[in-house]
Amino acid sequence: MTLGAFTIWAVDHATALVNLYRDRGEAVTRHDLQELVRNYGFSEDEVDVADFAWLADDLREVFVHPSRATRVERLNALLDRYQPTPRIVQHDSQEPHFHYVTTGPPVDHVGSSFVMAIANAVVDQGAERFGWCAAPHCQKLFFDRSRNRSQRFCSRSCATRVHVRAYRARQ
Ligand SMILES: [Zn+2]
Ligand SMILES: [Zn+2]
């Protein structure tokens, strides 16, 4: 893995945003969002649930189709839409790193940051690294960090659940 800490963090949180709306839909609250994007420093009053639903949908759409060409094409469309603008920043005694700034509302700020992180992950690791959990009734989006690109489940608990069921079925 050559991805930077920020990219890994943002990719994890971008997939979590997609999965949050997938699981909760209209029940997503400002509090859920504020918790998820806590690092950006927005208050609950600033994050708009409907705006973030659009962002979650934009991100989900990138990966709906398994083909690399489609994923790249949709990601390019999001780079156009969110227009991430890199700035090198230093804070909290961290090494200099990029932030992707925008003057728009929080969703634009988070969107440009997430889109840029996903773009970096795709360029560095391949569009196929993003997958959908194979467990029935889960189907969460995940970013495969396994060495041999063999991840099929979003989490250990989903993998265990499916393997236990398969084992029982053989008894
Ligand atoms: Zn930073
Ligand atoms: Zn799962």
Coordinates of N, CA, C and O and ligand atoms in Angstrom, one line a residue:
M1 N 0.8 -1.2 0.0 CA 0.0 0.0 0.0 C 0.9 1.3 0.0 O 1.6 1.5 0.9
T2 N 0.7 2.1 -1.0 CA 1.4 3.3 -1.0 C 0.5 4.5 -0.8 O 1.0 5.6 -0.9
L3 N -0.7 4.2 -0.5 CA -1.6 5.4 -0.3 C -1.3 6.1 1.0 O -1.0 5.4 2.0
G4 N -1.4 7.4 1.0 CA -1.2 8.2 2.2 C -2.3 8.0 3.3 O -3.4 7.5 2.9
A5 N -2.0 8.4 4.5 CA -2.9 8.2 5.6 C -4.2 8.9 5.3 O -5.3 8.4 5.6
F6 N -4.1 10.1 4.7 CA -5.3 10.9 4.5 C -6.2 10.2 3.5 O -7.4 10.0 3.6
T7 N -5.6 9.7 2.4 CA -6.4 9.0 1.4 C -7.1 7.8 1.9 O -8.3 7.6 1.7
I8 N -6.4 7.0 2.7 CA -7.0 5.8 3.4 C -8.2 6.2 4.3 O -9.2 5.6 4.2
W9 N -7.9 7.2 5.1 CA -9.0 7.7 5.9 C -10.2 8.2 5.1 O -11.3 7.8 5.4
A10 N -10.0 9.0 4.1 CA -11.1 9.5 3.3 C -11.8 8.4 2.5 O -13.0 8.5 2.4
V11 N -11.1 7.5 2.0 CA -11.7 6.4 1.3 C -12.6 5.6 2.2 O -13.8 5.2 1.9
D12 N -12.1 5.3 3.4 CA -12.9 4.6 4.4 C -14.2 5.4 4.7 O -15.3 4.8 4.9
H13 N -14.1 6.7 4.9 CA -15.2 7.5 5.3 C -16.2 7.7 4.1 O -17.4 7.8 4.3
A14 N -15.6 7.7 2.9 CA -16.5 7.8 1.7 C -17.3 6.6 1.6 O -18.5 6.7 1.3
T15 N -16.7 5.4 1.7 CA -17.5 4.2 1.6 C -18.5 4.1 2.8 O -19.6 3.6 2.6
A16 N -18.1 4.6 4.0 CA -19.0 4.6 5.1 C -20.2 5.5 4.9 O -21.3 5.2 5.3
L17 N -20.0 6.6 4.1 CA -21.1 7.5 3.8 C -22.1 6.8 2.9 O -23.3 6.8 3.1
V18 N -21.6 6.1 1.9 CA -22.4 5.3 0.9 C -23.2 4.3 1.7 O -24.5 4.2 1.6
N19 N -22.6 3.6 2.6 CA -23.2 2.5 3.4 C -24.2 3.1 4.4 O -25.2 2.4 4.7
L20 N -23.9 4.2 5.0 CA -24.9 4.9 5.9 C -26.2 5.1 5.2 O -27.3 4.7 5.8
Y21 N -26.2 5.7 4.0 CA -27.4 6.0 3.3 C -28.1 4.7 2.8 O -29.3 4.6 2.7
R22 N -27.2 3.7 2.5 CA -27.8 2.4 2.0 C -28.6 1.8 3.2 O -29.7 1.2 3.0
D23 N -28.0 1.8 4.4 CA -28.6 1.2 5.5 C -29.8 2.0 6.1 O -30.8 1.4 6.5
R24 N -29.6 3.3 6.2 CA -30.6 4.0 6.9 C -31.5 4.9 6.0 O -32.6 5.4 6.5
G25 N -31.1 5.2 4.8 CA -32.0 5.9 3.9 C -32.4 7.3 4.5 O -31.6 8.1 4.9
E26 N -33.7 7.5 4.5 CA -34.2 8.7 5.0 C -34.1 8.9 6.5 O -34.4 10.0 7.0
A27 N -33.7 7.9 7.2 CA -33.5 8.0 8.7 C -32.2 8.6 9.1 O -31.9 8.8 10.2
V28 N -31.3 8.9 8.1 CA -30.0 9.5 8.4 C -30.2 10.8 9.0 O -31.1 11.6 8.6
T29 N -29.5 11.1 10.1 CA -29.7 12.4 10.8 C -28.4 13.3 10.7 O -27.4 12.8 10.3
R30 N -28.6 14.5 11.0 CA -27.5 15.5 11.0 C -26.4 15.0 11.9 O -25.2 15.2 11.7
H31 N -26.8 14.4 13.0 CA -25.9 13.9 14.0 C -25.0 12.8 13.4 O -23.8 12.8 13.6
D32 N -25.6 11.8 12.7 CA -24.9 10.8 12.0 C -23.8 11.4 11.1 O -22.7 10.9 11.1
L33 N -24.2 12.4 10.3 CA -23.3 13.0 9.4 C -22.2 13.8 10.1 O -21.0 13.6 9.7
Q34 N -22.5 14.5 11.1 CA -21.5 15.3 11.8 C -20.5 14.3 12.4 O -19.3 14.6 12.4
E35 N -20.9 13.2 12.9 CA -20.0 12.2 13.4 C -19.1 11.7 12.3 O -17.9 11.5 12.5
L36 N -19.7 11.4 11.2 CA -18.9 10.7 10.1 C -17.9 11.7 9.6 O -16.8 11.3 9.3
V37 N -18.2 13.0 9.4 CA -17.2 13.9 8.8 C -16.7 14.8 9.9 O -16.3 16.0 9.6
R38 N -16.6 14.3 11.1 CA -16.1 15.1 12.3 C -14.8 15.8 12.0 O -14.6 17.0 12.4
N39 N -13.9 15.1 11.2 CA -12.6 15.7 11.0 C -12.6 17.1 10.2 O -11.7 17.8 10.2
Y40 N -13.7 17.3 9.5 CA -13.8 18.5 8.7 C -14.3 19.7 9.6 O -14.2 20.9 9.1
G41 N -14.7 19.4 10.8 CA -15.0 20.5 11.7 C -16.3 21.2 11.5 O -16.5 22.4 12.0
F42 N -17.3 20.6 10.8 CA -18.6 21.2 10.7 C -19.5 20.9 11.9 O -19.4 19.8 12.5
S43 N -20.4 21.8 12.2 CA -21.3 21.6 13.3 C -22.5 20.8 12.7 O -22.7 20.8 11.5
E44 N -23.4 20.3 13.6 CA -24.6 19.6 13.1 C -25.5 20.5 12.3 O -26.1 20.0 11.4
D45 N -25.5 21.7 12.7 CA -26.4 22.7 12.0 C -26.0 22.9 10.6 O -26.8 23.3 9.7
E46 N -24.7 22.7 10.3 CA -24.2 23.0 9.0 C -24.3 21.9 8.0 O -24.3 22.2 6.8
V47 N -24.5 20.7 8.4 CA -24.5 19.6 7.5 C -26.0 19.3 7.1 O -26.8 19.2 7.9
D48 N -26.2 19.2 5.8 CA -27.6 19.1 5.3 C -27.8 17.6 4.8 O -27.0 17.1 4.0
V49 N -28.8 17.0 5.4 CA -29.0 15.6 5.2 C -29.3 15.3 3.7 O -28.8 14.3 3.2
A50 N -30.1 16.2 3.1 CA -30.4 15.9 1.7 C -29.2 16.2 0.8 O -29.0 15.4 -0.2
D51 N -28.4 17.2 1.1 CA -27.2 17.4 0.3 C -26.3 16.2 0.3 O -25.8 15.7 -0.7
F52 N -26.1 15.6 1.5 CA -25.2 14.5 1.7 C -25.8 13.2 1.1 O -25.1 12.3 0.6
A53 N -27.1 13.1 1.0 CA -27.7 12.0 0.3 C -27.3 12.0 -1.2 O -27.1 11.0 -1.8
W54 N -27.3 13.3 -1.8 CA -26.8 13.4 -3.2 C -25.4 13.0 -3.3 O -25.0 12.3 -4.3
L55 N -24.6 13.4 -2.4 CA -23.1 13.0 -2.4 C -23.0 11.5 -2.3 O -22.3 10.8 -3.1
A56 N -23.7 10.9 -1.4 CA -23.7 9.4 -1.2 C -24.1 8.7 -2.5 O -23.5 7.7 -2.9
D57 N -25.1 9.3 -3.2 CA -25.6 8.7 -4.4 C -24.5 8.8 -5.5 O -24.3 7.9 -6.3
D58 N -23.9 10.0 -5.6 CA -22.9 10.2 -6.6 C -21.7 9.2 -6.4 O -21.3 8.7 -7.4
L59 N -21.3 9.0 -5.2 CA -20.2 8.1 -4.9 C -20.6 6.6 -5.2 O -19.9 5.9 -5.8
R60 N -21.9 6.3 -4.8 CA -22.3 4.9 -5.0 C -22.4 4.6 -6.5 O -21.9 3.5 -7.0
E61 N -22.9 5.6 -7.3 CA -23.0 5.4 -8.8 C -21.7 5.0 -9.4 O -21.7 4.3 -10.4
V62 N -20.6 5.6 -8.9 CA -19.3 5.3 -9.5 C -19.1 3.8 -9.6 O -18.5 3.3 -10.5
F63 N -19.5 3.1 -8.5 CA -19.1 1.7 -8.4 C -20.2 0.7 -8.7 O -20.0 -0.5 -8.5
V64 N -21.4 1.2 -9.1 CA -22.5 0.3 -9.3 C -22.1 -0.7 -10.4 O -22.4 -1.9 -10.3
H65 N -21.5 -0.2 -11.5 CA -21.1 -1.1 -12.6 C -19.6 -1.6 -12.3 O -18.8 -0.8 -11.9
P66 N -19.4 -2.9 -12.5 CA -18.1 -3.4 -12.2 C -17.0 -3.0 -13.2 O -15.8 -3.2 -12.9
S67 N -17.3 -2.5 -14.4 CA -16.3 -2.3 -15.4 C -15.4 -1.1 -15.0 O -15.9 -0.1 -14.5
R68 N -14.1 -1.3 -15.3 CA -13.1 -0.3 -15.0 C -13.4 1.0 -15.7 O -13.4 2.1 -15.2
A69 N -13.8 0.8 -17.0 CA -14.0 2.0 -17.9 C -15.1 2.8 -17.4 O -15.1 4.1 -17.3
T70 N -16.2 2.2 -17.0 CA -17.4 2.9 -16.5 C -17.1 3.6 -15.2 O -17.4 4.8 -15.0
R71 N -16.3 3.0 -14.3 CA -16.0 3.6 -13.0 C -15.1 4.8 -13.2 O -15.3 5.8 -12.6
V72 N -14.1 4.7 -14.1 CA -13.2 5.8 -14.4 C -14.0 7.0 -15.0 O -13.8 8.1 -14.6
E73 N -14.9 6.6 -15.9 CA -15.7 7.7 -16.6 C -16.5 8.4 -15.6 O -16.6 9.7 -15.6
R74 N -17.2 7.7 -14.7 CA -18.1 8.3 -13.7 C -17.3 9.1 -12.7 O -17.7 10.2 -12.2
L75 N -16.1 8.6 -12.4 CA -15.2 9.4 -11.4 C -14.7 10.7 -12.0 O -14.7 11.7 -11.4
N76 N -14.4 10.6 -13.3 CA -14.0 11.9 -14.0 C -15.2 12.9 -14.0 O -14.9 14.1 -13.8
A77 N -16.4 12.4 -14.2 CA -17.6 13.3 -14.1 C -17.7 13.9 -12.7 O -18.0 15.1 -12.6
L78 N -17.3 13.2 -11.7 CA -17.4 13.7 -10.3 C -16.2 14.7 -10.1 O -16.4 15.7 -9.4
L79 N -15.1 14.5 -10.7 CA -14.0 15.4 -10.6 C -14.4 16.7 -11.2 O -14.1 17.8 -10.7
D80 N -15.2 16.7 -12.3 CA -15.7 17.9 -12.9 C -16.7 18.6 -12.0 O -16.7 19.8 -11.9
R81 N -17.6 17.8 -11.4 CA -18.6 18.4 -10.6 C -18.1 19.0 -9.3 O -18.5 20.1 -8.9
Y82 N -17.2 18.3 -8.6 CA -16.7 18.8 -7.3 C -15.5 19.6 -7.4 O -15.2 20.3 -6.4
Q83 N -14.7 19.5 -8.5 CA -13.6 20.4 -8.7 C -12.6 20.5 -7.5 O -12.5 21.6 -7.0
P84 N -12.1 19.4 -7.0 CA -11.2 19.5 -5.9 C -10.0 20.4 -6.2 O -9.3 20.3 -7.3
T85 N -9.7 21.3 -5.3 CA -8.6 22.3 -5.5 C -7.5 22.0 -4.5 O -7.8 22.3 -3.3
P86 N -6.3 21.5 -4.8 CA -5.4 21.1 -3.8 C -4.7 22.3 -3.2 O -4.3 23.3 -3.9
R87 N -4.5 22.2 -1.9 CA -3.7 23.2 -1.1 C -2.8 22.4 -0.2 O -3.3 21.5 0.5
I88 N -1.5 22.8 -0.1 CA -0.6 22.1 0.8 C -0.8 22.8 2.2 O -0.6 24.0 2.3
V89 N -1.1 22.0 3.2 CA -1.3 22.6 4.5 C -0.5 21.8 5.6 O 0.0 20.7 5.3
Q90 N -0.3 22.5 6.7 CA 0.4 21.9 7.8 C -0.4 22.2 9.1 O -0.7 23.4 9.3
H91 N -0.8 21.2 9.8 CA -1.5 21.5 11.1 C -1.2 20.4 12.1 O -0.9 19.3 11.7
D92 N -1.5 20.7 13.3 CA -1.3 19.7 14.4 C 0.0 18.9 14.3 O 0.0 17.7 14.5
S93 N 1.0 19.6 14.0 CA 2.4 19.0 13.9 C 2.5 17.8 13.0 O 3.3 16.9 13.1
Q94 N 1.5 17.7 12.0 CA 1.6 16.7 10.9 C 2.6 17.2 9.8 O 2.9 18.3 9.7
E95 N 3.0 16.2 9.0 CA 3.8 16.5 7.8 C 2.9 17.3 6.9 O 1.7 17.2 6.9
P96 N 3.5 18.2 6.0 CA 2.7 18.9 5.0 C 1.9 17.9 4.2 O 2.4 16.8 3.8
H97 N 0.6 18.2 3.9 CA -0.2 17.3 3.1 C -1.3 18.1 2.4 O -1.4 19.3 2.7
F98 N -2.0 17.5 1.5 CA -3.0 18.2 0.7 C -4.3 18.2 1.4 O -4.7 17.2 2.0
H99 N -4.9 19.4 1.3 CA -6.4 19.5 1.6 C -7.0 19.9 0.3 O -6.4 20.6 -0.5
Y100 N -8.3 19.5 0.1 CA -9.0 19.9 -1.1 C -10.1 20.9 -0.8 O -11.1 20.5 -0.2
V101 N -9.8 22.1 -1.0 CA -10.7 23.2 -0.5 C -11.7 23.6 -1.5 O -11.6 23.4 -2.7
T102 N -12.8 24.2 -1.0 CA -13.8 24.8 -1.8 C -14.5 25.8 -1.0 O -14.5 25.8 0.2
T103 N -15.1 26.8 -1.7 CA -15.8 27.8 -1.0 C -17.3 27.5 -0.8 O -18.0 28.2 -0.2
G104 N -17.8 26.4 -1.3 CA -19.2 26.0 -1.2 C -19.6 25.5 0.1 O -18.8 25.6 1.1
P105 N -20.8 24.9 0.2 CA -21.3 24.4 1.5 C -20.5 23.1 1.9 O -19.7 22.6 1.1
P106 N -20.7 22.6 3.1 CA -19.9 21.5 3.6 C -19.9 20.3 2.6 O -18.9 19.6 2.5
V107 N -21.1 20.0 2.0 CA -21.1 18.9 1.1 C -20.1 19.0 0.0 O -19.6 18.0 -0.5
D108 N -19.9 20.2 -0.5 CA -18.9 20.4 -1.6 C -17.5 20.2 -1.1 O -16.7 19.6 -1.8
H109 N -17.3 20.6 0.1 CA -16.0 20.5 0.7 C -15.6 19.0 0.9 O -14.6 18.5 0.5
V110 N -16.6 18.3 1.6 CA -16.4 16.9 1.8 C -16.4 16.1 0.5 O -15.6 15.2 0.3
G111 N -17.3 16.5 -0.4 CA -17.3 15.8 -1.7 C -16.0 15.9 -2.5 O -15.5 14.9 -3.0
S112 N -15.4 17.1 -2.5 CA -14.2 17.2 -3.3 C -13.1 16.4 -2.6 O -12.3 15.8 -3.3
S113 N -13.1 16.4 -1.3 CA -12.1 15.6 -0.6 C -12.3 14.1 -0.8 O -11.3 13.4 -1.1
F114 N -13.5 13.6 -0.7 CA -13.8 12.2 -0.9 C -13.5 11.8 -2.4 O -12.9 10.7 -2.6
V115 N -13.9 12.6 -3.3 CA -13.8 12.3 -4.7 C -12.3 12.2 -5.0 O -11.8 11.3 -5.7
M116 N -11.5 13.1 -4.5 CA -10.1 13.1 -4.8 C -9.4 11.9 -4.2 O -8.5 11.3 -4.8
A117 N -9.8 11.5 -3.0 CA -9.2 10.4 -2.3 C -9.5 9.1 -3.1 O -8.7 8.2 -3.3
I118 N -10.8 9.0 -3.6 CA -11.2 7.8 -4.3 C -10.4 7.8 -5.7 O -9.9 6.7 -6.1
A119 N -10.3 9.0 -6.3 CA -9.5 9.0 -7.5 C -8.0 8.6 -7.3 O -7.5 7.8 -8.1
N120 N -7.4 9.0 -6.2 CA -6.1 8.6 -5.9 C -6.0 7.1 -5.7 O -5.1 6.4 -6.2
A121 N -7.0 6.5 -5.0 CA -7.0 5.1 -4.7 C -7.1 4.3 -6.0 O -6.5 3.3 -6.2
V122 N -8.0 4.8 -6.9 CA -8.2 4.1 -8.1 C -7.0 4.2 -9.0 O -6.6 3.1 -9.6
V123 N -6.3 5.3 -9.1 CA -5.1 5.5 -9.9 C -4.0 4.6 -9.4 O -3.3 4.0 -10.1
D124 N -3.9 4.6 -8.0 CA -2.8 3.9 -7.4 C -3.0 2.4 -7.3 O -2.1 1.6 -7.5
Q125 N -4.3 2.0 -7.0 CA -4.5 0.6 -6.7 C -5.5 -0.1 -7.7 O -5.6 -1.3 -7.6
G126 N -6.1 0.6 -8.5 CA -7.0 0.0 -9.5 C -8.5 0.1 -9.1 O -8.8 0.0 -7.9
A127 N -9.4 0.3 -10.1 CA -10.8 0.6 -9.8 C -11.4 -0.7 -9.3 O -12.5 -0.6 -8.6
E128 N -10.8 -1.9 -9.5 CA -11.4 -3.1 -9.0 C -11.2 -3.3 -7.5 O -11.8 -4.3 -7.0
R129 N -10.5 -2.4 -6.9 CA -10.3 -2.5 -5.5 C -11.6 -2.2 -4.7 O -11.7 -2.5 -3.5
F130 N -12.5 -1.6 -5.4 CA -13.8 -1.3 -4.7 C -14.7 -2.4 -5.1 O -14.9 -2.8 -6.2
G131 N -15.3 -3.0 -4.0 CA -16.2 -4.1 -4.2 C -17.5 -4.0 -3.3 O -17.5 -3.1 -2.4
W132 N -18.4 -4.8 -3.6 CA -19.7 -4.9 -2.8 C -19.7 -6.2 -2.0 O -19.4 -7.3 -2.6
C133 N -20.0 -6.1 -0.8 CA -20.0 -7.3 0.1 C -20.8 -8.4 -0.4 O -22.0 -8.2 -0.9
A134 N -20.3 -9.6 -0.5 CA -21.0 -10.8 -1.0 C -22.0 -11.4 -0.1 O -22.7 -12.3 -0.4
A135 N -22.0 -10.9 1.2 CA -22.9 -11.5 2.1 C -24.4 -11.2 1.8 O -24.6 -10.0 1.5
P136 N -25.3 -12.1 1.8 CA -26.7 -11.8 1.5 C -27.2 -10.7 2.4 O -26.9 -10.7 3.6
H137 N -28.0 -9.8 1.9 CA -28.6 -8.7 2.7 C -27.6 -7.7 3.2 O -28.0 -6.8 4.0
C138 N -26.3 -7.8 2.8 CA -25.4 -6.7 3.3 C -25.1 -5.8 2.1 O -25.6 -4.7 2.0
Q139 N -24.3 -6.3 1.2 CA -23.9 -5.6 0.0 C -23.4 -4.2 0.3 O -23.8 -3.2 -0.4
K140 N -22.6 -4.1 1.3 CA -22.0 -2.8 1.5 C -20.8 -2.6 0.6 O -20.2 -3.6 0.2
L141 N -20.5 -1.3 0.3 CA -19.3 -1.0 -0.5 C -18.1 -1.1 0.4 O -18.1 -0.6 1.5
F142 N -17.0 -1.7 -0.1 CA -15.8 -1.7 0.6 C -14.6 -1.4 -0.3 O -14.7 -1.6 -1.5
F143 N -13.5 -1.1 0.3 CA -12.2 -0.9 -0.4 C -11.3 -2.1 0.0 O -11.0 -2.2 1.2
D144 N -10.9 -2.9 -1.0 CA -10.2 -4.1 -0.7 C -8.7 -3.8 -0.4 O -8.0 -3.3 -1.3
R145 N -8.3 -4.0 0.8 CA -6.9 -3.8 1.1 C -6.0 -5.0 1.2 O -4.9 -5.0 1.6
S146 N -6.6 -6.2 0.8 CA -5.9 -7.4 0.9 C -4.7 -7.4 -0.2 O -4.9 -6.8 -1.2
R147 N -3.7 -8.1 0.1 CA -2.5 -8.2 -0.7 C -2.8 -8.7 -2.1 O -2.4 -8.2 -3.1
N148 N -3.6 -9.8 -2.1 CA -3.9 -10.5 -3.4 C -5.3 -10.1 -3.9 O -5.9 -10.9 -4.8
R149 N -5.9 -9.0 -3.5 CA -7.2 -8.5 -4.0 C -8.3 -9.6 -4.0 O -9.0 -9.9 -5.0
S150 N -8.4 -10.3 -2.8 CA -9.3 -11.4 -2.7 C -10.5 -11.1 -1.8 O -11.3 -12.0 -1.5
Q151 N -10.6 -9.8 -1.3 CA -11.6 -9.6 -0.4 C -13.0 -9.7 -1.0 O -13.2 -9.2 -2.1
R152 N -13.9 -10.4 -0.3 CA -15.3 -10.5 -0.8 C -16.3 -10.0 0.1 O -17.5 -9.8 -0.3
F153 N -15.9 -9.7 1.3 CA -16.9 -9.2 2.3 C -16.4 -7.9 2.9 O -15.2 -7.6 2.9
C154 N -17.4 -7.1 3.4 CA -17.1 -5.8 3.9 C -16.4 -5.9 5.2 O -15.7 -4.9 5.6
S155 N -16.6 -7.0 6.0 CA -16.1 -7.0 7.3 C -15.8 -8.5 7.7 O -16.3 -9.4 7.1
R156 N -15.1 -8.7 8.8 CA -14.9 -10.0 9.3 C -16.2 -10.7 9.7 O -16.4 -11.8 9.5
S157 N -17.1 -9.8 10.3 CA -18.3 -10.4 10.8 C -19.2 -11.0 9.6 O -19.8 -12.0 9.7
C158 N -19.2 -10.3 8.5 CA -19.9 -10.8 7.3 C -19.3 -12.1 6.8 O -20.0 -13.0 6.5
A159 N -18.0 -12.1 6.7 CA -17.3 -13.3 6.3 C -17.6 -14.5 7.2 O -17.9 -15.6 6.7
T160 N -17.5 -14.2 8.5 CA -17.8 -15.3 9.5 C -19.2 -15.8 9.3 O -19.5 -17.0 9.3
R161 N -20.2 -14.9 9.2 CA -21.6 -15.3 9.1 C -21.8 -16.2 7.9 O -22.4 -17.2 8.0
V162 N -21.2 -15.8 6.7 CA -21.4 -16.6 5.5 C -20.7 -18.0 5.6 O -21.3 -19.0 5.3
H163 N -19.5 -18.0 6.2 CA -18.8 -19.2 6.3 C -19.5 -20.2 7.3 O -19.5 -21.4 7.1
V164 N -20.0 -19.7 8.4 CA -20.7 -20.5 9.4 C -21.9 -21.1 8.7 O -22.2 -22.3 8.9
R165 N -22.6 -20.3 7.9 CA -23.8 -20.8 7.3 C -23.5 -21.9 6.3 O -24.1 -22.9 6.2
A166 N -22.4 -21.7 5.6 CA -22.0 -22.7 4.6 C -21.5 -24.0 5.3 O -21.8 -25.1 4.8
Y167 N -20.9 -23.8 6.4 CA -20.4 -25.0 7.2 C -21.6 -25.8 7.7 O -21.7 -27.0 7.6
R168 N -22.6 -25.1 8.2 CA -23.8 -25.7 8.8 C -24.5 -26.5 7.7 O -25.1 -27.5 7.9
A169 N -24.6 -25.9 6.5 CA -25.3 -26.4 5.4 C -24.7 -27.8 5.0 O -25.4 -28.6 4.4
R170 N -23.4 -28.0 5.3 CA -22.7 -29.2 4.9 C -22.9 -30.3 5.9 O -22.6 -31.5 5.7
Q171 N -23.4 -29.9 7.1 CA -23.5 -30.9 8.2 C -24.6 -31.9 7.9 O -25.7 -31.6 7.4
Ligands
ZN1 ZN -5.1 17.8 7.4
ZN2 ZN -21.0 -7.1 4.6

